mmCIF file with all atom_site columns, N, CA, C and O in Angstrom:
data_model
loop_
_atom_site.group_PDB
_atom_site.id
_atom_site.type_symbol
_atom_site.label_atom_id
_atom_site.label_alt_id
_atom_site.label_comp_id
_atom_site.label_asym_id
_atom_site.label_entity_id
_atom_site.label_seq_id
_atom_site.pdbx_PDB_ins_code
_atom_site.Cartn_x
_atom_site.Cartn_y
_atom_site.Cartn_z
_atom_site.occupancy
_atom_site.B_iso_or_equiv
_atom_site.pdbx_formal_charge
_atom_site.auth_seq_id
_atom_site.auth_comp_id
_atom_site.auth_asym_id
_atom_site.auth_atom_id
_atom_site.pdbx_PDB_model_num
ATOM 1   N N  . MET A 1 1  ? -29.214 -3.049  33.773  1.00 61.00 ? 1  MET A N  1
ATOM 2   C CA . MET A 1 1  ? -28.872 -3.633  32.480  1.00 61.00 ? 1  MET A CA 1
ATOM 3   C C  . MET A 1 1  ? -27.558 -4.410  32.571  1.00 61.00 ? 1  MET A C  1
ATOM 4   O O  . MET A 1 1  ? -26.618 -3.953  33.198  1.00 61.00 ? 1  MET A O  1
ATOM 5   N N  . ALA A 1 2  ? -27.533 -5.530  31.870  1.00 64.00 ? 2  ALA A N  1
ATOM 6   C CA . ALA A 1 2  ? -26.328 -6.358  31.852  1.00 64.00 ? 2  ALA A CA 1
ATOM 7   C C  . ALA A 1 2  ? -25.387 -5.858  30.754  1.00 64.00 ? 2  ALA A C  1
ATOM 8   O O  . ALA A 1 2  ? -25.818 -5.391  29.713  1.00 64.00 ? 2  ALA A O  1
ATOM 9   N N  . LYS A 1 3  ? -24.099 -5.945  31.049  1.00 71.00 ? 3  LYS A N  1
ATOM 10  C CA . LYS A 1 3  ? -23.099 -5.542  30.050  1.00 71.00 ? 3  LYS A CA 1
ATOM 11  C C  . LYS A 1 3  ? -23.016 -6.598  28.960  1.00 71.00 ? 3  LYS A C  1
ATOM 12  O O  . LYS A 1 3  ? -23.069 -7.794  29.239  1.00 71.00 ? 3  LYS A O  1
ATOM 13  N N  . LYS A 1 4  ? -22.893 -6.145  27.739  1.00 69.00 ? 4  LYS A N  1
ATOM 14  C CA . LYS A 1 4  ? -22.693 -7.071  26.625  1.00 69.00 ? 4  LYS A CA 1
ATOM 15  C C  . LYS A 1 4  ? -21.197 -7.322  26.466  1.00 69.00 ? 4  LYS A C  1
ATOM 16  O O  . LYS A 1 4  ? -20.401 -6.394  26.430  1.00 69.00 ? 4  LYS A O  1
ATOM 17  N N  . ILE A 1 5  ? -20.834 -8.578  26.384  1.00 69.00 ? 5  ILE A N  1
ATOM 18  C CA . ILE A 1 5  ? -19.436 -8.942  26.174  1.00 69.00 ? 5  ILE A CA 1
ATOM 19  C C  . ILE A 1 5  ? -19.301 -9.341  24.704  1.00 69.00 ? 5  ILE A C  1
ATOM 20  O O  . ILE A 1 5  ? -19.948 -10.286 24.246  1.00 69.00 ? 5  ILE A O  1
ATOM 21  N N  . LEU A 1 6  ? -18.468 -8.588  23.993  1.00 64.00 ? 6  LEU A N  1
ATOM 22  C CA . LEU A 1 6  ? -18.279 -8.864  22.570  1.00 64.00 ? 6  LEU A CA 1
ATOM 23  C C  . LEU A 1 6  ? -17.133 -9.855  22.387  1.00 64.00 ? 6  LEU A C  1
ATOM 24  O O  . LEU A 1 6  ? -16.103 -9.762  23.049  1.00 64.00 ? 6  LEU A O  1
ATOM 25  N N  . ASP A 1 7  ? -17.329 -10.783 21.475  1.00 63.00 ? 7  ASP A N  1
ATOM 26  C CA . ASP A 1 7  ? -16.304 -11.779 21.180  1.00 63.00 ? 7  ASP A CA 1
ATOM 27  C C  . ASP A 1 7  ? -15.650 -11.399 19.854  1.00 63.00 ? 7  ASP A C  1
ATOM 28  O O  . ASP A 1 7  ? -16.236 -11.569 18.792  1.00 63.00 ? 7  ASP A O  1
ATOM 29  N N  . ASP A 1 8  ? -14.444 -10.851 19.943  1.00 64.00 ? 8  ASP A N  1
ATOM 30  C CA . ASP A 1 8  ? -13.718 -10.464 18.737  1.00 64.00 ? 8  ASP A CA 1
ATOM 31  C C  . ASP A 1 8  ? -12.818 -11.586 18.229  1.00 64.00 ? 8  ASP A C  1
ATOM 32  O O  . ASP A 1 8  ? -12.094 -11.415 17.266  1.00 64.00 ? 8  ASP A O  1
ATOM 33  N N  . GLY A 1 9  ? -12.831 -12.711 18.878  1.00 62.00 ? 9  GLY A N  1
ATOM 34  C CA . GLY A 1 9  ? -11.971 -13.823 18.461  1.00 62.00 ? 9  GLY A CA 1
ATOM 35  C C  . GLY A 1 9  ? -12.288 -14.311 17.065  1.00 62.00 ? 9  GLY A C  1
ATOM 36  O O  . GLY A 1 9  ? -11.402 -14.647 16.300  1.00 62.00 ? 9  GLY A O  1
ATOM 37  N N  . GLY A 1 10 ? -13.561 -14.360 16.720  1.00 69.00 ? 10 GLY A N  1
ATOM 38  C CA . GLY A 1 10 ? -13.933 -14.800 15.382  1.00 69.00 ? 10 GLY A CA 1
ATOM 39  C C  . GLY A 1 10 ? -13.463 -13.846 14.312  1.00 69.00 ? 10 GLY A C  1
ATOM 40  O O  . GLY A 1 10 ? -13.016 -14.263 13.243  1.00 69.00 ? 10 GLY A O  1
ATOM 41  N N  . GLN A 1 11 ? -13.532 -12.551 14.589  1.00 75.00 ? 11 GLN A N  1
ATOM 42  C CA . GLN A 1 11 ? -13.081 -11.537 13.631  1.00 75.00 ? 11 GLN A CA 1
ATOM 43  C C  . GLN A 1 11 ? -11.578 -11.645 13.410  1.00 75.00 ? 11 GLN A C  1
ATOM 44  O O  . GLN A 1 11 ? -11.102 -11.578 12.286  1.00 75.00 ? 11 GLN A O  1
ATOM 45  N N  . ILE A 1 12 ? -10.842 -11.838 14.489  1.00 77.00 ? 12 ILE A N  1
ATOM 46  C CA . ILE A 1 12 ? -9.384  -11.952 14.378  1.00 77.00 ? 12 ILE A CA 1
ATOM 47  C C  . ILE A 1 12 ? -9.018  -13.216 13.601  1.00 77.00 ? 12 ILE A C  1
ATOM 48  O O  . ILE A 1 12 ? -8.109  -13.192 12.756  1.00 77.00 ? 12 ILE A O  1
ATOM 49  N N  . SER A 1 13 ? -9.729  -14.306 13.843  1.00 83.00 ? 13 SER A N  1
ATOM 50  C CA . SER A 1 13 ? -9.450  -15.551 13.118  1.00 83.00 ? 13 SER A CA 1
ATOM 51  C C  . SER A 1 13 ? -9.711  -15.380 11.618  1.00 83.00 ? 13 SER A C  1
ATOM 52  O O  . SER A 1 13 ? -8.928  -15.842 10.786  1.00 83.00 ? 13 SER A O  1
ATOM 53  N N  . ALA A 1 14 ? -10.795 -14.714 11.273  1.00 83.00 ? 14 ALA A N  1
ATOM 54  C CA . ALA A 1 14 ? -11.109 -14.495 9.857   1.00 83.00 ? 14 ALA A CA 1
ATOM 55  C C  . ALA A 1 14 ? -10.051 -13.618 9.195   1.00 83.00 ? 14 ALA A C  1
ATOM 56  O O  . ALA A 1 14 ? -9.636  -13.875 8.060   1.00 83.00 ? 14 ALA A O  1
ATOM 57  N N  . GLU A 1 15 ? -9.608  -12.596 9.898   1.00 88.00 ? 15 GLU A N  1
ATOM 58  C CA . GLU A 1 15 ? -8.564  -11.725 9.339   1.00 88.00 ? 15 GLU A CA 1
ATOM 59  C C  . GLU A 1 15 ? -7.251  -12.479 9.163   1.00 88.00 ? 15 GLU A C  1
ATOM 60  O O  . GLU A 1 15 ? -6.537  -12.283 8.179   1.00 88.00 ? 15 GLU A O  1
ATOM 61  N N  . MET A 1 16 ? -6.917  -13.341 10.110  1.00 90.00 ? 16 MET A N  1
ATOM 62  C CA . MET A 1 16 ? -5.688  -14.126 9.989   1.00 90.00 ? 16 MET A CA 1
ATOM 63  C C  . MET A 1 16 ? -5.770  -15.092 8.802   1.00 90.00 ? 16 MET A C  1
ATOM 64  O O  . MET A 1 16 ? -4.795  -15.263 8.079   1.00 90.00 ? 16 MET A O  1
ATOM 65  N N  . ILE A 1 17 ? -6.930  -15.711 8.600   1.00 92.00 ? 17 ILE A N  1
ATOM 66  C CA . ILE A 1 17 ? -7.093  -16.616 7.462   1.00 92.00 ? 17 ILE A CA 1
ATOM 67  C C  . ILE A 1 17 ? -6.944  -15.854 6.150   1.00 92.00 ? 17 ILE A C  1
ATOM 68  O O  . ILE A 1 17 ? -6.273  -16.312 5.218   1.00 92.00 ? 17 ILE A O  1
ATOM 69  N N  . LEU A 1 18 ? -7.533  -14.665 6.057   1.00 94.00 ? 18 LEU A N  1
ATOM 70  C CA . LEU A 1 18 ? -7.394  -13.854 4.840   1.00 94.00 ? 18 LEU A CA 1
ATOM 71  C C  . LEU A 1 18 ? -5.950  -13.422 4.626   1.00 94.00 ? 18 LEU A C  1
ATOM 72  O O  . LEU A 1 18 ? -5.440  -13.432 3.498   1.00 94.00 ? 18 LEU A O  1
ATOM 73  N N  . LEU A 1 19 ? -5.267  -13.053 5.697   1.00 95.00 ? 19 LEU A N  1
ATOM 74  C CA . LEU A 1 19 ? -3.875  -12.620 5.590   1.00 95.00 ? 19 LEU A CA 1
ATOM 75  C C  . LEU A 1 19 ? -2.979  -13.767 5.147   1.00 95.00 ? 19 LEU A C  1
ATOM 76  O O  . LEU A 1 19 ? -2.139  -13.608 4.252   1.00 95.00 ? 19 LEU A O  1
ATOM 77  N N  . ILE A 1 20 ? -3.166  -14.936 5.740   1.00 96.00 ? 20 ILE A N  1
ATOM 78  C CA . ILE A 1 20 ? -2.363  -16.101 5.348   1.00 96.00 ? 20 ILE A CA 1
ATOM 79  C C  . ILE A 1 20 ? -2.656  -16.495 3.901   1.00 96.00 ? 20 ILE A C  1
ATOM 80  O O  . ILE A 1 20 ? -1.745  -16.847 3.147   1.00 96.00 ? 20 ILE A O  1
ATOM 81  N N  . GLY A 1 21 ? -3.926  -16.403 3.487   1.00 95.00 ? 21 GLY A N  1
ATOM 82  C CA . GLY A 1 21 ? -4.276  -16.701 2.096   1.00 95.00 ? 21 GLY A CA 1
ATOM 83  C C  . GLY A 1 21 ? -3.619  -15.743 1.124   1.00 95.00 ? 21 GLY A C  1
ATOM 84  O O  . GLY A 1 21 ? -3.106  -16.155 0.082   1.00 95.00 ? 21 GLY A O  1
ATOM 85  N N  . ALA A 1 22 ? -3.603  -14.455 1.455   1.00 97.00 ? 22 ALA A N  1
ATOM 86  C CA . ALA A 1 22 ? -2.968  -13.459 0.583   1.00 97.00 ? 22 ALA A CA 1
ATOM 87  C C  . ALA A 1 22 ? -1.473  -13.695 0.484   1.00 97.00 ? 22 ALA A C  1
ATOM 88  O O  . ALA A 1 22 ? -0.886  -13.616 -0.607  1.00 97.00 ? 22 ALA A O  1
ATOM 89  N N  . ILE A 1 23 ? -0.847  -14.012 1.603   1.00 97.00 ? 23 ILE A N  1
ATOM 90  C CA . ILE A 1 23 ? 0.598   -14.287 1.596   1.00 97.00 ? 23 ILE A CA 1
ATOM 91  C C  . ILE A 1 23 ? 0.889   -15.532 0.766   1.00 97.00 ? 23 ILE A C  1
ATOM 92  O O  . ILE A 1 23 ? 1.861   -15.573 0.001   1.00 97.00 ? 23 ILE A O  1
ATOM 93  N N  . LEU A 1 24 ? 0.034   -16.544 0.862   1.00 97.00 ? 24 LEU A N  1
ATOM 94  C CA . LEU A 1 24 ? 0.219   -17.767 0.087   1.00 97.00 ? 24 LEU A CA 1
ATOM 95  C C  . LEU A 1 24 ? 0.128   -17.494 -1.407  1.00 97.00 ? 24 LEU A C  1
ATOM 96  O O  . LEU A 1 24 ? 0.941   -18.000 -2.194  1.00 97.00 ? 24 LEU A O  1
ATOM 97  N N  . VAL A 1 25 ? -0.812  -16.670 -1.804  1.00 97.00 ? 25 VAL A N  1
ATOM 98  C CA . VAL A 1 25 ? -0.946  -16.319 -3.226  1.00 97.00 ? 25 VAL A CA 1
ATOM 99  C C  . VAL A 1 25 ? 0.298   -15.585 -3.702  1.00 97.00 ? 25 VAL A C  1
ATOM 100 O O  . VAL A 1 25 ? 0.829   -15.870 -4.784  1.00 97.00 ? 25 VAL A O  1
ATOM 101 N N  . ILE A 1 26 ? 0.791   -14.644 -2.908  1.00 97.00 ? 26 ILE A N  1
ATOM 102 C CA . ILE A 1 26 ? 1.995   -13.893 -3.285  1.00 97.00 ? 26 ILE A CA 1
ATOM 103 C C  . ILE A 1 26 ? 3.185   -14.824 -3.428  1.00 97.00 ? 26 ILE A C  1
ATOM 104 O O  . ILE A 1 26 ? 3.974   -14.722 -4.381  1.00 97.00 ? 26 ILE A O  1
ATOM 105 N N  . VAL A 1 27 ? 3.327   -15.769 -2.509  1.00 97.00 ? 27 VAL A N  1
ATOM 106 C CA . VAL A 1 27 ? 4.452   -16.710 -2.571  1.00 97.00 ? 27 VAL A CA 1
ATOM 107 C C  . VAL A 1 27 ? 4.358   -17.590 -3.818  1.00 97.00 ? 27 VAL A C  1
ATOM 108 O O  . VAL A 1 27 ? 5.363   -17.838 -4.490  1.00 97.00 ? 27 VAL A O  1
ATOM 109 N N  . ILE A 1 28 ? 3.161   -18.045 -4.163  1.00 97.00 ? 28 ILE A N  1
ATOM 110 C CA . ILE A 1 28 ? 2.996   -18.901 -5.347  1.00 97.00 ? 28 ILE A CA 1
ATOM 111 C C  . ILE A 1 28 ? 3.315   -18.127 -6.623  1.00 97.00 ? 28 ILE A C  1
ATOM 112 O O  . ILE A 1 28 ? 4.000   -18.629 -7.517  1.00 97.00 ? 28 ILE A O  1
ATOM 113 N N  . VAL A 1 29 ? 2.842   -16.885 -6.723  1.00 97.00 ? 29 VAL A N  1
ATOM 114 C CA . VAL A 1 29 ? 3.122   -16.073 -7.918  1.00 97.00 ? 29 VAL A CA 1
ATOM 115 C C  . VAL A 1 29 ? 4.612   -15.778 -8.029  1.00 97.00 ? 29 VAL A C  1
ATOM 116 O O  . VAL A 1 29 ? 5.214   -15.907 -9.104  1.00 97.00 ? 29 VAL A O  1
ATOM 117 N N  . ALA A 1 30 ? 5.237   -15.395 -6.915  1.00 97.00 ? 30 ALA A N  1
ATOM 118 C CA . ALA A 1 30 ? 6.681   -15.112 -6.937  1.00 97.00 ? 30 ALA A CA 1
ATOM 119 C C  . ALA A 1 30 ? 7.462   -16.371 -7.288  1.00 97.00 ? 30 ALA A C  1
ATOM 120 O O  . ALA A 1 30 ? 8.453   -16.307 -8.030  1.00 97.00 ? 30 ALA A O  1
ATOM 121 N N  . GLY A 1 31 ? 7.028   -17.515 -6.775  1.00 96.00 ? 31 GLY A N  1
ATOM 122 C CA . GLY A 1 31 ? 7.707   -18.773 -7.099  1.00 96.00 ? 31 GLY A CA 1
ATOM 123 C C  . GLY A 1 31 ? 7.619   -19.099 -8.577  1.00 96.00 ? 31 GLY A C  1
ATOM 124 O O  . GLY A 1 31 ? 8.575   -19.618 -9.158  1.00 96.00 ? 31 GLY A O  1
ATOM 125 N N  . GLY A 1 32 ? 6.491   -18.791 -9.194  1.00 95.00 ? 32 GLY A N  1
ATOM 126 C CA . GLY A 1 32 ? 6.353   -19.013 -10.633 1.00 95.00 ? 32 GLY A CA 1
ATOM 127 C C  . GLY A 1 32 ? 7.329   -18.168 -11.442 1.00 95.00 ? 32 GLY A C  1
ATOM 128 O O  . GLY A 1 32 ? 7.960   -18.657 -12.380 1.00 95.00 ? 32 GLY A O  1
ATOM 129 N N  . TYR A 1 33 ? 7.444   -16.894 -11.058 1.00 96.00 ? 33 TYR A N  1
ATOM 130 C CA . TYR A 1 33 ? 8.394   -16.025 -11.752 1.00 96.00 ? 33 TYR A CA 1
ATOM 131 C C  . TYR A 1 33 ? 9.829   -16.491 -11.538 1.00 96.00 ? 33 TYR A C  1
ATOM 132 O O  . TYR A 1 33 ? 10.636  -16.528 -12.470 1.00 96.00 ? 33 TYR A O  1
ATOM 133 N N  . ILE A 1 34 ? 10.169  -16.862 -10.323 1.00 96.00 ? 34 ILE A N  1
ATOM 134 C CA . ILE A 1 34 ? 11.534  -17.311 -10.033 1.00 96.00 ? 34 ILE A CA 1
ATOM 135 C C  . ILE A 1 34 ? 11.847  -18.599 -10.784 1.00 96.00 ? 34 ILE A C  1
ATOM 136 O O  . ILE A 1 34 ? 12.956  -18.773 -11.304 1.00 96.00 ? 34 ILE A O  1
ATOM 137 N N  . LEU A 1 35 ? 10.873  -19.499 -10.862 1.00 96.00 ? 35 LEU A N  1
ATOM 138 C CA . LEU A 1 35 ? 11.075  -20.744 -11.603 1.00 96.00 ? 35 LEU A CA 1
ATOM 139 C C  . LEU A 1 35 ? 11.325  -20.460 -13.082 1.00 96.00 ? 35 LEU A C  1
ATOM 140 O O  . LEU A 1 35 ? 12.212  -21.062 -13.698 1.00 96.00 ? 35 LEU A O  1
ATOM 141 N N  . GLY A 1 36 ? 10.582  -19.525 -13.654 1.00 94.00 ? 36 GLY A N  1
ATOM 142 C CA . GLY A 1 36 ? 10.791  -19.163 -15.058 1.00 94.00 ? 36 GLY A CA 1
ATOM 143 C C  . GLY A 1 36 ? 12.172  -18.574 -15.303 1.00 94.00 ? 36 GLY A C  1
ATOM 144 O O  . GLY A 1 36 ? 12.843  -18.923 -16.277 1.00 94.00 ? 36 GLY A O  1
ATOM 145 N N  . ILE A 1 37 ? 12.604  -17.700 -14.409 1.00 95.00 ? 37 ILE A N  1
ATOM 146 C CA . ILE A 1 37 ? 13.937  -17.090 -14.541 1.00 95.00 ? 37 ILE A CA 1
ATOM 147 C C  . ILE A 1 37 ? 15.014  -18.158 -14.405 1.00 95.00 ? 37 ILE A C  1
ATOM 148 O O  . ILE A 1 37 ? 15.994  -18.172 -15.163 1.00 95.00 ? 37 ILE A O  1
ATOM 149 N N  . THR A 1 38 ? 14.849  -19.069 -13.457 1.00 95.00 ? 38 THR A N  1
ATOM 150 C CA . THR A 1 38 ? 15.835  -20.134 -13.243 1.00 95.00 ? 38 THR A CA 1
ATOM 151 C C  . THR A 1 38 ? 15.937  -21.041 -14.463 1.00 95.00 ? 38 THR A C  1
ATOM 152 O O  . THR A 1 38 ? 17.040  -21.407 -14.879 1.00 95.00 ? 38 THR A O  1
ATOM 153 N N  . GLN A 1 39 ? 14.806  -21.389 -15.058 1.00 94.00 ? 39 GLN A N  1
ATOM 154 C CA . GLN A 1 39 ? 14.842  -22.235 -16.253 1.00 94.00 ? 39 GLN A CA 1
ATOM 155 C C  . GLN A 1 39 ? 15.484  -21.510 -17.426 1.00 94.00 ? 39 GLN A C  1
ATOM 156 O O  . GLN A 1 39 ? 16.200  -22.119 -18.226 1.00 94.00 ? 39 GLN A O  1
ATOM 157 N N  . SER A 1 40 ? 15.266  -20.215 -17.524 1.00 94.00 ? 40 SER A N  1
ATOM 158 C CA . SER A 1 40 ? 15.897  -19.435 -18.586 1.00 94.00 ? 40 SER A CA 1
ATOM 159 C C  . SER A 1 40 ? 17.415  -19.410 -18.427 1.00 94.00 ? 40 SER A C  1
ATOM 160 O O  . SER A 1 40 ? 18.160  -19.601 -19.392 1.00 94.00 ? 40 SER A O  1
ATOM 161 N N  . ILE A 1 41 ? 17.871  -19.201 -17.199 1.00 94.00 ? 41 ILE A N  1
ATOM 162 C CA . ILE A 1 41 ? 19.314  -19.180 -16.939 1.00 94.00 ? 41 ILE A CA 1
ATOM 163 C C  . ILE A 1 41 ? 19.920  -20.549 -17.217 1.00 94.00 ? 41 ILE A C  1
ATOM 164 O O  . ILE A 1 41 ? 21.000  -20.657 -17.818 1.00 94.00 ? 41 ILE A O  1
ATOM 165 N N  . ALA A 1 42 ? 19.237  -21.612 -16.794 1.00 94.00 ? 42 ALA A N  1
ATOM 166 C CA . ALA A 1 42 ? 19.746  -22.967 -17.025 1.00 94.00 ? 42 ALA A CA 1
ATOM 167 C C  . ALA A 1 42 ? 19.841  -23.255 -18.520 1.00 94.00 ? 42 ALA A C  1
ATOM 168 O O  . ALA A 1 42 ? 20.801  -23.883 -18.978 1.00 94.00 ? 42 ALA A O  1
ATOM 169 N N  . GLY A 1 43 ? 18.860  -22.789 -19.295 1.00 92.00 ? 43 GLY A N  1
ATOM 170 C CA . GLY A 1 43 ? 18.908  -22.983 -20.741 1.00 92.00 ? 43 GLY A CA 1
ATOM 171 C C  . GLY A 1 43 ? 20.069  -22.249 -21.369 1.00 92.00 ? 43 GLY A C  1
ATOM 172 O O  . GLY A 1 43 ? 20.746  -22.789 -22.263 1.00 92.00 ? 43 GLY A O  1
ATOM 173 N N  . ASN A 1 44 ? 20.323  -21.029 -20.900 1.00 93.00 ? 44 ASN A N  1
ATOM 174 C CA . ASN A 1 44 ? 21.450  -20.257 -21.439 1.00 93.00 ? 44 ASN A CA 1
ATOM 175 C C  . ASN A 1 44 ? 22.781  -20.915 -21.102 1.00 93.00 ? 44 ASN A C  1
ATOM 176 O O  . ASN A 1 44 ? 23.684  -20.981 -21.943 1.00 93.00 ? 44 ASN A O  1
ATOM 177 N N  . ILE A 1 45 ? 22.912  -21.410 -19.878 1.00 94.00 ? 45 ILE A N  1
ATOM 178 C CA . ILE A 1 45 ? 24.161  -22.067 -19.476 1.00 94.00 ? 45 ILE A CA 1
ATOM 179 C C  . ILE A 1 45 ? 24.363  -23.341 -20.294 1.00 94.00 ? 45 ILE A C  1
ATOM 180 O O  . ILE A 1 45 ? 25.479  -23.622 -20.747 1.00 94.00 ? 45 ILE A O  1
ATOM 181 N N  . THR A 1 46 ? 23.312  -24.091 -20.506 1.00 93.00 ? 46 THR A N  1
ATOM 182 C CA . THR A 1 46 ? 23.414  -25.313 -21.315 1.00 93.00 ? 46 THR A CA 1
ATOM 183 C C  . THR A 1 46 ? 23.849  -24.983 -22.738 1.00 93.00 ? 46 THR A C  1
ATOM 184 O O  . THR A 1 46 ? 24.692  -25.676 -23.320 1.00 93.00 ? 46 THR A O  1
ATOM 185 N N  . SER A 1 47 ? 23.303  -23.911 -23.285 1.00 93.00 ? 47 SER A N  1
ATOM 186 C CA . SER A 1 47 ? 23.670  -23.501 -24.640 1.00 93.00 ? 47 SER A CA 1
ATOM 187 C C  . SER A 1 47 ? 25.148  -23.118 -24.717 1.00 93.00 ? 47 SER A C  1
ATOM 188 O O  . SER A 1 47 ? 25.852  -23.506 -25.661 1.00 93.00 ? 47 SER A O  1
ATOM 189 N N  . VAL A 1 48 ? 25.627  -22.385 -23.737 1.00 93.00 ? 48 VAL A N  1
ATOM 190 C CA . VAL A 1 48 ? 27.038  -21.971 -23.721 1.00 93.00 ? 48 VAL A CA 1
ATOM 191 C C  . VAL A 1 48 ? 27.948  -23.185 -23.582 1.00 93.00 ? 48 VAL A C  1
ATOM 192 O O  . VAL A 1 48 ? 28.967  -23.300 -24.283 1.00 93.00 ? 48 VAL A O  1
ATOM 193 N N  . VAL A 1 49 ? 27.602  -24.115 -22.699 1.00 93.00 ? 49 VAL A N  1
ATOM 194 C CA . VAL A 1 49 ? 28.430  -25.311 -22.504 1.00 93.00 ? 49 VAL A CA 1
ATOM 195 C C  . VAL A 1 49 ? 28.437  -26.162 -23.767 1.00 93.00 ? 49 VAL A C  1
ATOM 196 O O  . VAL A 1 49 ? 29.490  -26.684 -24.170 1.00 93.00 ? 49 VAL A O  1
ATOM 197 N N  . ASP A 1 50 ? 27.298  -26.306 -24.419 1.00 92.00 ? 50 ASP A N  1
ATOM 198 C CA . ASP A 1 50 ? 27.245  -27.094 -25.660 1.00 92.00 ? 50 ASP A CA 1
ATOM 199 C C  . ASP A 1 50 ? 28.105  -26.459 -26.750 1.00 92.00 ? 50 ASP A C  1
ATOM 200 O O  . ASP A 1 50 ? 28.833  -27.158 -27.460 1.00 92.00 ? 50 ASP A O  1
ATOM 201 N N  . THR A 1 51 ? 28.027  -25.148 -26.878 1.00 91.00 ? 51 THR A N  1
ATOM 202 C CA . THR A 1 51 ? 28.833  -24.450 -27.884 1.00 91.00 ? 51 THR A CA 1
ATOM 203 C C  . THR A 1 51 ? 30.318  -24.601 -27.585 1.00 91.00 ? 51 THR A C  1
ATOM 204 O O  . THR A 1 51 ? 31.130  -24.853 -28.491 1.00 91.00 ? 51 THR A O  1
ATOM 205 N N  . ALA A 1 52 ? 30.705  -24.449 -26.319 1.00 91.00 ? 52 ALA A N  1
ATOM 206 C CA . ALA A 1 52 ? 32.118  -24.598 -25.943 1.00 91.00 ? 52 ALA A CA 1
ATOM 207 C C  . ALA A 1 52 ? 32.596  -26.022 -26.198 1.00 91.00 ? 52 ALA A C  1
ATOM 208 O O  . ALA A 1 52 ? 33.715  -26.228 -26.686 1.00 91.00 ? 52 ALA A O  1
ATOM 209 N N  . ARG A 1 53 ? 31.763  -26.999 -25.904 1.00 91.00 ? 53 ARG A N  1
ATOM 210 C CA . ARG A 1 53 ? 32.142  -28.397 -26.131 1.00 91.00 ? 53 ARG A CA 1
ATOM 211 C C  . ARG A 1 53 ? 32.334  -28.663 -27.624 1.00 91.00 ? 53 ARG A C  1
ATOM 212 O O  . ARG A 1 53 ? 33.326  -29.275 -28.041 1.00 91.00 ? 53 ARG A O  1
ATOM 213 N N  . ASP A 1 54 ? 31.391  -28.196 -28.435 1.00 88.00 ? 54 ASP A N  1
ATOM 214 C CA . ASP A 1 54 ? 31.496  -28.407 -29.880 1.00 88.00 ? 54 ASP A CA 1
ATOM 215 C C  . ASP A 1 54 ? 32.724  -27.721 -30.451 1.00 88.00 ? 54 ASP A C  1
ATOM 216 O O  . ASP A 1 54 ? 33.420  -28.279 -31.309 1.00 88.00 ? 54 ASP A O  1
ATOM 217 N N  . THR A 1 55 ? 33.012  -26.515 -29.991 1.00 90.00 ? 55 THR A N  1
ATOM 218 C CA . THR A 1 55 ? 34.186  -25.787 -30.470 1.00 90.00 ? 55 THR A CA 1
ATOM 219 C C  . THR A 1 55 ? 35.462  -26.500 -30.086 1.00 90.00 ? 55 THR A C  1
ATOM 220 O O  . THR A 1 55 ? 36.401  -26.632 -30.899 1.00 90.00 ? 55 THR A O  1
ATOM 221 N N  . THR A 1 56 ? 35.526  -26.997 -28.855 1.00 87.00 ? 56 THR A N  1
ATOM 222 C CA . THR A 1 56 ? 36.727  -27.714 -28.389 1.00 87.00 ? 56 THR A CA 1
ATOM 223 C C  . THR A 1 56 ? 36.906  -29.001 -29.172 1.00 87.00 ? 56 THR A C  1
ATOM 224 O O  . THR A 1 56 ? 38.048  -29.343 -29.566 1.00 87.00 ? 56 THR A O  1
ATOM 225 N N  . ILE A 1 57 ? 35.836  -29.718 -29.437 1.00 86.00 ? 57 ILE A N  1
ATOM 226 C CA . ILE A 1 57 ? 35.950  -30.973 -30.180 1.00 86.00 ? 57 ILE A CA 1
ATOM 227 C C  . ILE A 1 57 ? 36.396  -30.696 -31.621 1.00 86.00 ? 57 ILE A C  1
ATOM 228 O O  . ILE A 1 57 ? 37.197  -31.428 -32.184 1.00 86.00 ? 57 ILE A O  1
ATOM 229 N N  . ASN A 1 58 ? 35.901  -29.616 -32.219 1.00 81.00 ? 58 ASN A N  1
ATOM 230 C CA . ASN A 1 58 ? 36.297  -29.292 -33.596 1.00 81.00 ? 58 ASN A CA 1
ATOM 231 C C  . ASN A 1 58 ? 37.751  -28.894 -33.702 1.00 81.00 ? 58 ASN A C  1
ATOM 232 O O  . ASN A 1 58 ? 38.368  -29.069 -34.753 1.00 81.00 ? 58 ASN A O  1
ATOM 233 N N  . ARG A 1 59 ? 38.325  -28.342 -32.640 1.00 82.00 ? 59 ARG A N  1
ATOM 234 C CA . ARG A 1 59 ? 39.741  -27.936 -32.682 1.00 82.00 ? 59 ARG A CA 1
ATOM 235 C C  . ARG A 1 59 ? 40.686  -29.106 -32.574 1.00 82.00 ? 59 ARG A C  1
ATOM 236 O O  . ARG A 1 59 ? 41.863  -29.005 -32.928 1.00 82.00 ? 59 ARG A O  1
ATOM 237 N N  . MET A 1 60 ? 40.199  -30.224 -32.062 1.00 75.00 ? 60 MET A N  1
ATOM 238 C CA . MET A 1 60 ? 41.081  -31.390 -31.854 1.00 75.00 ? 60 MET A CA 1
ATOM 239 C C  . MET A 1 60 ? 41.379  -32.094 -33.125 1.00 75.00 ? 60 MET A C  1
ATOM 240 O O  . MET A 1 60 ? 40.843  -32.329 -34.028 1.00 75.00 ? 60 MET A O  1
#
């Protein structure tokens, strides 16, 4: 009887594609949350600067 040679290369390639896809999804979701937090902080800083500017102008 001849020995059967199994090719596991296809299985490894499929697992790598699934792993890279999962990592990509995680990065996109995390980026969305970080973008939302960054926009919130930028809005708060803009509000503080506008208030400080208006207060300074009113004192003059």
